């Protein structure tokens, strides 16, 4: 399943979910990583991760970061360094984030014209094969909690913005702002069938409630009870016409 939204940034942002086979604790590291790759082993993956998968930096390094709320990072960065992936308390694993003393890697990034050393505490979890394929920011998580069902239902049913309203000066027509606010969303909705669907579910199977034969719940109101009795469904008429044994 996937759902596309824009988050008022002008470009599409997708939430994609796979529910095929569960990932066991000893298989997480083979699918998801939260560490800086070894530049000597895989320079291509190292470049993609350094460019796209570093959070912030925020906190004491940058109080003006968009993720900061009440003096803290709303995304809980920097994360805790840990030598092995373990099960977390919120339905998500605590991914392996080795320190530089434990063979973990670090890199240098520029922030406000200053060089800052970044280690695995700042890496957003990713899938190496997806990062190398698309060379973009793709956050991949393993969720082993019932919260995953709530997460899926929330994102695929909440829909997108219906309208954008603003107050401006008389006879003002800021075409750039109008384009940034809604043009991409409108184009995707109008022409999405040609190059990108806004929502997809596969397989498109709806689970039906299980009940015994003729045991489904039927609700009557004062308005439809008389009409139902006067014009019963076809299968009831056939039943009434059968000769009594």
Coordinates of N, CA and C in Angstrom, one line a residue:
X1 N 0.8 -1.2 0.0 CA 0.0 0.0 0.0 C 0.9 1.2 0.0
X2 N 0.4 2.2 -0.7 CA 1.1 3.5 -0.6 C 0.2 4.7 -0.7
X3 N 0.5 5.8 -0.1 CA -0.3 7.0 -0.2 C 0.7 8.2 -0.4
X4 N 0.3 9.1 -1.3 CA 1.1 10.2 -1.7 C 0.6 11.5 -1.1
X5 N 1.4 12.3 -0.5 CA 1.0 13.6 0.0 C 2.1 14.6 -0.3
X6 N 1.8 15.9 0.0 CA 2.7 16.9 -0.3 C 3.3 17.7 0.8
X7 N 2.7 17.7 2.0 CA 3.2 18.4 3.2 C 3.5 19.8 2.9
X8 N 2.8 20.5 2.0 CA 3.0 21.9 1.6 C 4.4 22.2 1.2
X9 N 5.1 21.3 0.6 CA 6.5 21.6 0.1 C 6.6 21.6 -1.4
X10 N 5.5 21.3 -2.1 CA 5.5 21.4 -3.5 C 5.8 20.1 -4.2
X11 N 6.5 19.2 -3.6 CA 6.9 17.9 -4.2 C 6.3 16.8 -3.5
X12 N 6.0 15.7 -4.2 CA 5.3 14.5 -3.6 C 6.1 13.8 -2.6
X13 N 5.4 13.3 -1.6 CA 6.0 12.6 -0.5 C 5.2 11.3 -0.2
X14 N 5.8 10.2 -0.3 CA 5.1 8.9 -0.3 C 5.3 8.1 1.0
X15 N 4.2 7.5 1.5 CA 4.3 6.6 2.6 C 4.0 5.2 2.0
X16 N 4.9 4.3 2.1 CA 4.8 3.0 1.4 C 4.9 1.9 2.5
X17 N 4.1 0.9 2.4 CA 4.0 -0.2 3.4 C 4.1 -1.5 2.8
X18 N 4.9 -2.4 3.4 CA 4.9 -3.8 3.0 C 4.5 -4.7 4.1
X19 N 3.5 -5.5 3.9 CA 3.0 -6.5 4.9 C 3.0 -7.9 4.2
X20 N 4.2 -8.5 4.1 CA 4.3 -9.7 3.4 C 4.7 -10.8 4.4
X21 N 5.9 -10.8 4.8 CA 6.4 -11.7 5.9 C 7.1 -10.9 7.0
X22 N 6.9 -11.3 8.2 CA 7.5 -10.5 9.3 C 9.0 -10.7 9.3
X23 N 9.7 -9.7 9.7 CA 11.2 -9.7 9.8 C 11.5 -10.1 11.2
X24 N 12.2 -11.2 11.4 CA 12.6 -11.6 12.7 C 13.8 -10.8 13.2
X25 N 14.0 -10.8 14.6 CA 15.0 -9.9 15.1 C 16.4 -10.1 14.6
X26 N 16.7 -11.4 14.2 CA 18.1 -11.6 13.7 C 18.2 -11.3 12.2
X27 N 17.1 -10.8 11.6 CA 17.1 -10.5 10.2 C 17.1 -9.0 9.9
X28 N 16.9 -8.2 11.0 CA 16.7 -6.7 10.8 C 18.0 -6.1 10.2
X29 N 19.2 -6.5 10.7 CA 20.4 -5.8 10.2 C 20.7 -6.2 8.7
X30 N 20.1 -7.2 8.2 CA 20.3 -7.6 6.8 C 19.4 -6.8 5.9
X31 N 18.4 -6.1 6.4 CA 17.5 -5.3 5.6 C 17.6 -3.8 5.9
X32 N 17.8 -3.5 7.1 CA 17.8 -2.0 7.5 C 19.1 -1.7 8.2
X33 N 19.6 -0.5 7.9 CA 20.8 -0.1 8.6 C 20.6 1.3 9.1
X34 N 21.3 1.7 10.2 CA 21.3 3.0 10.7 C 22.7 3.5 11.0
X35 N 23.6 3.1 10.1 CA 25.0 3.4 10.3 C 25.6 4.0 9.0
X36 N 26.7 4.7 9.2 CA 27.4 5.2 8.0 C 28.2 4.1 7.4
X37 N 28.0 3.9 6.1 CA 28.7 2.8 5.4 C 30.2 3.1 5.3
X38 N 31.0 2.0 5.2 CA 32.4 2.1 5.0 C 32.7 2.6 3.6
X39 N 33.3 3.7 3.5 CA 33.6 4.4 2.2 C 34.5 3.5 1.3
X40 N 35.4 2.7 2.0 CA 36.3 1.9 1.2 C 35.6 0.6 0.6
X41 N 34.5 0.2 1.3 CA 33.8 -1.0 0.9 C 32.8 -0.7 -0.2
X42 N 32.0 0.4 0.1 CA 30.9 0.8 -0.8 C 30.9 2.3 -0.9
X43 N 31.7 2.9 -1.7 CA 31.7 4.3 -1.8 C 30.4 4.9 -2.4
X44 N 29.7 4.2 -3.2 CA 28.4 4.7 -3.8 C 27.4 4.8 -2.7
X45 N 27.2 3.8 -1.9 CA 26.3 3.9 -0.8 C 26.7 4.9 0.2
X46 N 27.9 5.0 0.5 CA 28.4 6.0 1.4 C 28.0 7.4 1.0
X47 N 28.2 7.7 -0.3 CA 27.8 9.0 -0.8 C 26.3 9.3 -0.7
X48 N 25.5 8.3 -1.0 CA 24.0 8.5 -0.9 C 23.6 8.8 0.6
X49 N 24.2 8.0 1.5 CA 23.8 8.1 2.9 C 24.2 9.4 3.5
X50 N 25.5 9.9 3.2 CA 26.0 11.1 3.7 C 25.1 12.3 3.1
X51 N 24.7 12.2 1.9 CA 23.9 13.3 1.3 C 22.5 13.3 1.7
X52 N 21.8 12.1 2.0 CA 20.4 12.1 2.1 C 19.9 11.6 3.5
X53 N 20.7 10.8 4.2 CA 20.2 10.1 5.4 C 20.7 10.7 6.7
X54 N 21.3 11.8 6.8 CA 21.8 12.4 8.0 C 20.7 13.4 8.5
X55 N 20.3 13.1 9.7 CA 19.3 14.0 10.3 C 19.9 15.3 10.9
X56 N 19.4 16.4 10.6 CA 19.9 17.7 11.2 C 21.2 18.1 10.6
X57 N 22.2 18.3 11.5 CA 22.2 18.2 12.9 C 21.3 19.2 13.6
X58 N 20.8 18.8 14.8 CA 19.9 19.7 15.6 C 20.4 19.7 17.0
X59 N 19.5 20.1 17.9 CA 19.9 20.1 19.3 C 20.9 21.2 19.7
X60 N 21.9 20.9 20.4 CA 22.9 21.9 20.8 C 23.7 22.4 19.6
X61 N 23.7 21.6 18.6 CA 24.5 21.9 17.4 C 23.7 22.9 16.5
X62 N 22.4 22.9 16.6 CA 21.6 23.8 15.8 C 20.2 23.9 16.4
X63 N 20.0 24.9 17.2 CA 18.7 25.2 17.8 C 17.7 25.6 16.9
X64 N 18.1 26.1 15.7 CA 17.1 26.6 14.7 C 16.6 25.5 13.7
X65 N 17.0 24.3 13.9 CA 16.6 23.2 13.1 C 15.0 23.1 13.1
X66 N 14.4 22.8 12.0 CA 12.9 22.7 11.9 C 12.3 21.6 12.8
X67 N 13.1 20.6 13.2 CA 12.6 19.6 14.1 C 12.6 19.9 15.6
X68 N 13.1 21.1 15.9 CA 13.2 21.4 17.3 C 11.9 21.9 17.9
X69 N 11.5 21.3 19.0 CA 10.2 21.7 19.7 C 10.5 21.8 21.2
X70 N 10.3 22.9 21.8 CA 10.5 23.1 23.2 C 12.0 22.7 23.6
X71 N 12.9 23.1 22.7 CA 14.3 22.9 23.0 C 14.8 21.5 22.8
X72 N 13.9 20.6 22.3 CA 14.3 19.2 22.0 C 13.9 18.8 20.6
X73 N 14.6 17.8 20.1 CA 14.4 17.3 18.8 C 13.1 16.4 18.8
X74 N 12.1 16.8 18.0 CA 10.9 16.0 17.9 C 11.0 14.7 17.3
X75 N 12.2 14.4 16.7 CA 12.5 13.1 16.1 C 13.4 12.3 16.9
X76 N 13.7 12.8 18.1 CA 14.5 12.1 19.1 C 16.0 11.8 18.7
X77 N 16.5 12.8 18.0 CA 17.9 12.7 17.6 C 18.7 13.7 18.5
X78 N 19.9 13.3 18.8 CA 20.7 12.2 18.4 C 20.3 10.9 19.1
X79 N 20.3 9.8 18.5 CA 19.9 8.5 19.1 C 21.1 7.9 19.9
X80 N 20.7 6.9 20.7 CA 21.7 6.3 21.5 C 22.6 5.3 20.8
X81 N 23.9 5.3 21.0 CA 24.8 4.4 20.4 C 24.6 3.0 21.0
X82 N 24.5 2.0 20.2 CA 24.2 0.6 20.7 C 25.0 -0.4 19.8
X83 N 25.5 -1.4 20.3 CA 26.4 -2.3 19.6 C 25.6 -3.4 18.8
X84 N 24.4 -3.7 19.2 CA 23.5 -4.7 18.6 C 22.1 -4.2 18.5
X85 N 21.4 -4.6 17.5 CA 20.0 -4.3 17.3 C 19.1 -5.1 18.3
X86 N 18.3 -4.4 19.1 CA 17.4 -5.0 20.0 C 16.0 -4.5 19.8
X87 N 15.1 -5.2 20.5 CA 13.6 -4.8 20.4 C 13.4 -3.6 21.3
X88 N 12.7 -2.6 20.7 CA 12.3 -1.4 21.5 C 11.0 -1.6 22.2
X89 N 10.6 -0.6 23.0 CA 9.4 -0.6 23.7 C 8.2 0.0 23.0
X90 N 8.5 0.6 21.9 CA 7.4 1.3 21.1 C 7.0 0.7 19.8
X91 N 7.4 -0.6 19.7 CA 7.1 -1.3 18.5 C 8.1 -1.2 17.4
X92 N 9.2 -0.4 17.5 CA 10.2 -0.3 16.6 C 11.5 -0.8 17.2
X93 N 12.4 -1.4 16.4 CA 13.7 -1.9 17.0 C 14.6 -0.7 17.3
X94 N 15.5 -0.9 18.2 CA 16.6 0.0 18.4 C 17.7 -0.5 17.6
X95 N 17.9 0.2 16.4 CA 18.9 -0.3 15.4 C 20.3 -0.2 15.9
X96 N 21.2 -1.0 15.4 CA 22.6 -1.0 15.7 C 23.2 0.3 15.3
X97 N 23.8 1.0 16.2 CA 24.5 2.2 15.9 C 25.8 2.2 16.7
X98 N 26.9 1.6 16.1 CA 28.1 1.4 16.8 C 28.9 2.7 16.9
X99 N 29.6 2.9 18.0 CA 30.4 4.0 18.2 C 31.7 3.9 17.4
X100 N 32.4 5.0 17.3 CA 33.7 5.0 16.5 C 34.7 4.1 17.2
X101 N 34.6 3.9 18.5 CA 35.5 3.0 19.3 C 35.1 1.5 19.0
X102 N 33.9 1.3 18.5 CA 33.4 -0.1 18.3 C 33.3 -0.3 16.8
X103 N 34.2 0.2 16.0 CA 34.3 0.0 14.5 C 33.2 0.8 13.8
X104 N 32.5 1.7 14.4 CA 31.6 2.6 13.7 C 32.3 3.7 13.0
X105 N 31.6 4.2 12.0 CA 32.2 5.3 11.1 C 31.7 6.6 11.5
X106 N 32.4 7.6 11.0 CA 32.0 9.0 11.2 C 32.3 9.8 10.0
X107 N 31.7 11.0 9.8 CA 32.0 11.8 8.7 C 31.9 13.3 9.1
X108 N 32.4 14.2 8.3 CA 32.4 15.6 8.5 C 31.4 16.3 7.6
X109 N 30.5 17.1 8.3 CA 29.5 17.9 7.5 C 29.7 19.3 7.9
X110 N 29.3 20.2 7.0 CA 29.3 21.6 7.3 C 28.0 22.2 7.8
X111 N 28.1 22.9 8.9 CA 26.9 23.6 9.5 C 27.3 25.0 9.9
X112 N 26.7 26.0 9.3 CA 27.0 27.4 9.6 C 28.5 27.7 9.4
X113 N 29.0 27.2 8.2 CA 30.4 27.4 7.8 C 31.4 26.8 8.8
X114 N 30.9 25.8 9.6 CA 31.8 25.1 10.4 C 31.8 23.6 10.2
X115 N 32.9 22.9 10.3 CA 33.0 21.5 10.1 C 32.6 20.8 11.4
X116 N 31.6 19.8 11.3 CA 31.1 19.1 12.5 C 31.2 17.6 12.2
X117 N 31.7 16.9 13.2 CA 31.8 15.4 13.0 C 30.5 14.8 13.4
X118 N 30.0 13.9 12.5 CA 28.8 13.2 12.6 C 29.0 11.8 12.7
X119 N 28.4 11.1 13.7 CA 28.6 9.6 13.8 C 27.2 9.0 13.6
X120 N 27.1 7.7 14.0 CA 25.9 7.0 13.7 C 24.7 7.4 14.5
X121 N 24.8 8.3 15.5 CA 23.7 8.7 16.2 C 22.7 9.6 15.4
X122 N 23.2 10.1 14.3 CA 22.4 11.0 13.5 C 21.9 10.4 12.2
X123 N 22.1 9.1 12.0 CA 21.7 8.4 10.7 C 20.2 8.0 10.8
X124 N 19.4 8.3 9.8 CA 18.1 7.9 9.7 C 18.1 6.5 9.1
X125 N 17.3 5.5 9.7 CA 17.3 4.1 9.2 C 17.0 4.1 7.7
X126 N 17.7 3.2 7.0 CA 17.5 3.1 5.6 C 17.8 1.7 5.1
X127 N 17.3 1.4 3.9 CA 17.6 0.1 3.3 C 18.7 0.3 2.3
X128 N 19.8 -0.3 2.4 CA 20.9 -0.1 1.4 C 20.6 -0.3 0.0
X129 N 19.8 -1.3 -0.3 CA 19.4 -1.6 -1.7 C 18.5 -0.5 -2.3
X130 N 17.6 0.0 -1.5 CA 16.7 1.1 -1.9 C 17.5 2.4 -2.1
X131 N 18.4 2.7 -1.2 CA 19.1 3.9 -1.2 C 20.0 3.9 -2.5
X132 N 20.7 2.8 -2.8 CA 21.5 2.7 -3.9 C 20.7 2.7 -5.2
X133 N 19.5 2.2 -5.2 CA 18.7 2.2 -6.4 C 18.1 3.6 -6.8
X134 N 17.6 4.3 -5.8 CA 16.9 5.5 -6.0 C 17.7 6.8 -5.7
X135 N 18.8 6.6 -4.9 CA 19.7 7.7 -4.6 C 18.9 8.9 -4.0
X136 N 18.1 8.6 -3.0 CA 17.2 9.6 -2.5 C 17.0 9.3 -1.0
X137 N 16.3 10.2 -0.3 CA 16.0 10.0 1.1 C 14.8 9.0 1.2
X138 N 15.1 7.8 1.7 CA 14.1 6.8 1.9 C 14.2 6.2 3.3
X139 N 13.4 6.6 4.2 CA 13.4 6.1 5.5 C 12.7 4.7 5.6
X140 N 13.4 3.7 6.0 CA 12.8 2.3 6.1 C 12.8 1.9 7.6
X141 N 11.6 1.4 8.0 CA 11.5 1.0 9.4 C 10.8 -0.4 9.5
X142 N 11.2 -1.1 10.5 CA 10.5 -2.4 10.8 C 9.6 -2.2 12.0
X143 N 8.3 -2.4 11.8 CA 7.4 -2.2 12.9 C 6.7 -3.5 13.3
X144 N 6.9 -4.0 14.5 CA 6.4 -5.2 14.9 C 5.3 -5.1 16.0
X145 N 4.6 -4.0 15.9 CA 3.5 -3.7 16.9 C 2.2 -3.5 16.2
X146 N 1.1 -3.6 16.9 CA -0.2 -3.4 16.4 C -0.4 -2.0 15.9
X147 N 0.5 -1.1 16.3 CA 0.5 0.3 15.9 C 0.7 0.4 14.4
X148 N 1.3 -0.6 13.8 CA 1.5 -0.5 12.3 C 0.2 -0.5 11.6
X149 N -0.9 -1.2 12.1 CA -2.2 -1.1 11.4 C -2.8 0.2 11.5
X150 N -2.7 0.8 12.7 CA -3.2 2.2 12.9 C -2.4 3.2 12.0
X151 N -1.1 3.0 11.8 CA -0.3 3.9 11.0 C -0.8 3.8 9.6
X152 N -1.0 2.6 9.1 CA -1.4 2.4 7.7 C -2.8 3.0 7.4
X153 N -3.7 2.7 8.3 CA -5.1 3.2 8.1 C -5.1 4.7 8.2
X154 N -4.3 5.3 9.0 CA -4.3 6.8 9.1 C -3.8 7.4 7.8
X155 N -2.7 6.9 7.3 CA -2.1 7.6 6.1 C -2.8 7.4 4.8
X156 N -3.5 6.2 4.7 CA -4.2 6.0 3.4 C -5.6 6.5 3.4
X157 N -6.1 7.0 4.5 CA -7.5 7.5 4.6 C -7.6 8.9 4.9
X158 N -6.5 9.6 5.3 CA -6.7 11.0 5.8 C -6.9 11.9 4.6
X159 N -6.5 11.6 3.4 CA -6.6 12.4 2.2 C -5.7 13.6 2.2
X160 N -5.8 14.4 1.2 CA -4.9 15.6 1.1 C -5.7 16.9 1.4
X161 N -5.0 18.0 1.3 CA -5.6 19.3 1.6 C -6.7 19.6 0.5
X162 N -7.8 20.1 0.9 CA -8.9 20.3 0.0 C -8.8 21.8 -0.5
X163 N -8.3 22.7 0.2 CA -8.2 24.1 -0.2 C -7.1 24.8 0.5
X164 N -6.6 25.9 -0.2 CA -5.6 26.7 0.4 C -6.2 28.2 0.3
X165 N -6.3 28.8 1.4 CA -6.9 30.1 1.5 C -5.9 31.1 2.1
X166 N -5.8 32.3 1.5 CA -4.9 33.3 2.0 C -5.5 34.7 1.8
X167 N -5.0 35.6 2.5 CA -5.5 37.0 2.4 C -4.3 37.9 1.9
X168 N -4.5 38.5 0.8 CA -3.4 39.3 0.3 C -3.9 40.7 -0.1
X169 N -3.0 41.5 -0.6 CA -3.3 42.9 -1.0 C -4.2 42.8 -2.3
X170 N -4.9 43.9 -2.5 CA -5.9 44.0 -3.6 C -5.1 43.9 -4.9
X171 N -5.6 43.2 -5.9 CA -5.0 43.0 -7.2 C -3.6 42.3 -7.1
X172 N -3.3 41.6 -6.1 CA -2.0 40.9 -6.0 C -2.2 39.6 -6.6
X173 N -1.2 39.2 -7.3 CA -1.2 37.9 -8.0 C 0.2 37.3 -8.0
X174 N 0.6 36.6 -6.9 CA 1.9 36.0 -6.7 C 1.8 34.6 -7.3
X175 N 2.2 34.5 -8.6 CA 2.1 33.2 -9.3 C 3.1 32.2 -8.7
X176 N 4.2 32.7 -8.3 CA 5.2 31.7 -7.7 C 4.7 31.1 -6.5
X177 N 4.1 31.9 -5.6 CA 3.5 31.3 -4.3 C 2.4 30.4 -4.6
X178 N 1.5 30.8 -5.6 CA 0.4 29.9 -5.9 C 0.9 28.6 -6.5
X179 N 1.9 28.6 -7.3 CA 2.5 27.4 -7.8 C 3.0 26.5 -6.7
X180 N 3.8 27.1 -5.8 CA 4.4 26.3 -4.7 C 3.3 25.8 -3.7
X181 N 2.2 26.5 -3.6 CA 1.2 26.0 -2.6 C 0.3 24.9 -3.2
X182 N 0.0 24.9 -4.5 CA -0.9 23.9 -4.9 C -0.7 23.3 -6.3
X183 N 0.2 23.9 -7.1 CA 0.3 23.5 -8.5 C 0.6 22.0 -8.6
X184 N 1.6 21.5 -7.9 CA 2.0 20.1 -8.0 C 0.9 19.2 -7.6
X185 N 0.2 19.5 -6.5 CA -0.8 18.7 -6.0 C -1.9 18.6 -7.1
X186 N -2.3 19.7 -7.7 CA -3.4 19.7 -8.7 C -2.9 18.9 -9.9
X187 N -1.7 19.1 -10.4 CA -1.2 18.3 -11.5 C -1.2 16.9 -11.3
X188 N -0.8 16.4 -10.1 CA -0.7 15.0 -9.8 C -2.1 14.4 -9.8
X189 N -3.1 15.2 -9.2 CA -4.5 14.7 -9.2 C -5.1 14.6 -10.6
X190 N -4.8 15.5 -11.4 CA -5.4 15.5 -12.8 C -4.7 14.5 -13.7
X191 N -3.4 14.3 -13.6 CA -2.7 13.5 -14.5 C -2.1 12.3 -13.9
X192 N -2.4 12.0 -12.6 CA -1.8 11.0 -11.9 C -1.9 9.6 -12.6
X193 N -3.1 9.4 -13.3 CA -3.3 8.1 -13.9 C -2.3 7.8 -15.0
X194 N -1.6 8.8 -15.5 CA -0.6 8.6 -16.5 C 0.8 8.3 -16.0
X195 N 1.2 8.9 -14.9 CA 2.6 8.6 -14.4 C 2.7 8.3 -12.9
X196 N 1.7 8.5 -12.1 CA 1.8 8.2 -10.7 C 0.4 8.2 -10.1
X197 N 0.0 7.1 -9.5 CA -1.2 7.0 -8.8 C -1.0 7.6 -7.4
X198 N -2.1 8.2 -6.8 CA -2.0 8.8 -5.5 C -2.2 7.8 -4.4
X199 N -2.8 6.7 -4.8 CA -3.0 5.6 -3.7 C -3.1 4.3 -4.4
X200 N -2.5 3.3 -3.8 CA -2.5 1.9 -4.4 C -2.6 0.9 -3.3
X201 N -3.4 -0.1 -3.5 CA -3.5 -1.2 -2.5 C -3.4 -2.5 -3.3
X202 N -2.5 -3.4 -2.9 CA -2.4 -4.7 -3.6 C -2.1 -5.8 -2.6
X203 N -2.8 -6.9 -2.6 CA -4.0 -7.1 -3.4 C -5.2 -6.4 -2.9
X204 N -6.1 -6.0 -3.9 CA -7.2 -5.2 -3.5 C -8.3 -6.1 -3.0
X205 N -8.1 -6.7 -1.9 CA -9.1 -7.6 -1.3 C -9.6 -7.0 0.0
X206 N -10.9 -7.0 0.1 CA -11.6 -6.5 1.3 C -12.1 -7.7 2.2
X207 N -11.7 -7.8 3.4 CA -12.0 -8.9 4.3 C -13.5 -8.7 4.7
X208 N -14.3 -9.7 4.5 CA -15.7 -9.7 4.8 C -16.0 -10.3 6.2
X209 N -17.0 -9.8 6.9 CA -17.3 -10.4 8.2 C -17.8 -11.8 8.0
X210 N -17.4 -12.7 8.8 CA -17.8 -14.1 8.8 C -19.0 -14.4 9.6
X211 N -20.0 -15.1 9.1 CA -21.2 -15.4 9.8 C -21.8 -16.7 9.3
X212 N -22.7 -17.2 10.1 CA -23.4 -18.4 9.6 C -24.4 -18.1 8.5
X213 N -24.9 -19.1 7.8 CA -25.9 -18.9 6.8 C -27.1 -18.2 7.3
X214 N -27.5 -17.0 6.7 CA -28.6 -16.2 7.1 C -28.5 -15.7 8.5
X215 N -27.2 -15.6 8.9 CA -27.0 -15.1 10.3 C -26.4 -13.7 10.3
X216 N -26.3 -13.0 9.2 CA -25.8 -11.7 9.2 C -26.7 -10.7 9.9
X217 N -26.1 -9.6 10.4 CA -26.9 -8.6 11.1 C -27.7 -7.7 10.1
X218 N -28.9 -7.5 10.4 CA -29.8 -6.7 9.6 C -30.4 -5.6 10.6
X219 N -30.3 -4.4 10.2 CA -30.8 -3.3 11.0 C -32.0 -2.6 10.4
X220 N -33.0 -2.4 11.2 CA -34.3 -1.8 10.7 C -34.5 -0.5 11.5
X221 N -35.1 0.4 10.8 CA -35.5 1.7 11.4 C -37.0 1.8 11.2
X222 N -37.6 2.8 11.9 CA -39.0 3.0 11.7 C -39.4 3.4 10.3
X223 N -38.5 4.0 9.5 CA -38.7 4.4 8.2 C -38.7 3.2 7.2
X224 N -37.8 2.3 7.4 CA -37.7 1.2 6.3 C -38.3 -0.1 6.7
X225 N -38.8 -0.2 8.0 CA -39.4 -1.5 8.4 C -40.6 -1.9 7.6
X226 N -41.5 -0.9 7.4 CA -42.8 -1.1 6.7 C -42.5 -1.5 5.2
X227 N -41.6 -0.7 4.6 CA -41.2 -1.0 3.2 C -40.5 -2.4 3.1
X228 N -39.7 -2.7 4.0 CA -39.1 -4.0 4.0 C -40.1 -5.2 4.0
X229 N -41.1 -5.0 4.9 CA -42.1 -6.0 5.0 C -43.0 -6.1 3.8
X230 N -43.3 -5.0 3.2 CA -44.1 -5.0 2.0 C -43.4 -5.5 0.7
X231 N -42.1 -5.2 0.7 CA -41.3 -5.6 -0.5 C -40.1 -6.4 0.0
X232 N -40.2 -7.6 0.4 CA -39.1 -8.4 0.9 C -38.1 -8.7 -0.2
X233 N -36.9 -9.1 0.1 CA -35.9 -9.5 -0.9 C -36.4 -10.7 -1.7
X234 N -35.8 -10.9 -2.8 CA -36.2 -12.0 -3.7 C -36.1 -13.3 -3.0
X235 N -35.0 -13.5 -2.3 CA -34.8 -14.9 -1.8 C -35.8 -15.2 -0.7
X236 N -36.3 -14.2 0.0 CA -37.4 -14.4 1.0 C -38.7 -14.8 0.3
X237 N -39.0 -14.1 -0.8 CA -40.2 -14.4 -1.6 C -40.2 -15.9 -2.0
X238 N -39.0 -16.3 -2.5 CA -38.9 -17.7 -3.0 C -39.1 -18.6 -1.9
X239 N -38.6 -18.3 -0.7 CA -38.7 -19.2 0.5 C -40.2 -19.3 0.9
X240 N -40.9 -18.2 0.8 CA -42.3 -18.2 1.2 C -43.2 -19.0 0.2
X241 N -42.8 -19.0 -1.0 CA -43.6 -19.7 -2.0 C -43.4 -21.2 -2.0
X242 N -42.3 -21.7 -1.3 CA -42.1 -23.1 -1.3 C -43.2 -23.8 -0.5
X243 N -43.6 -25.0 -1.1 CA -44.7 -25.7 -0.4 C -44.2 -26.2 1.0
X244 N -45.0 -26.2 2.0 CA -44.7 -26.7 3.3 C -44.7 -28.2 3.3
X245 N -43.7 -28.8 4.0 CA -43.5 -30.2 4.1 C -44.2 -30.7 5.4

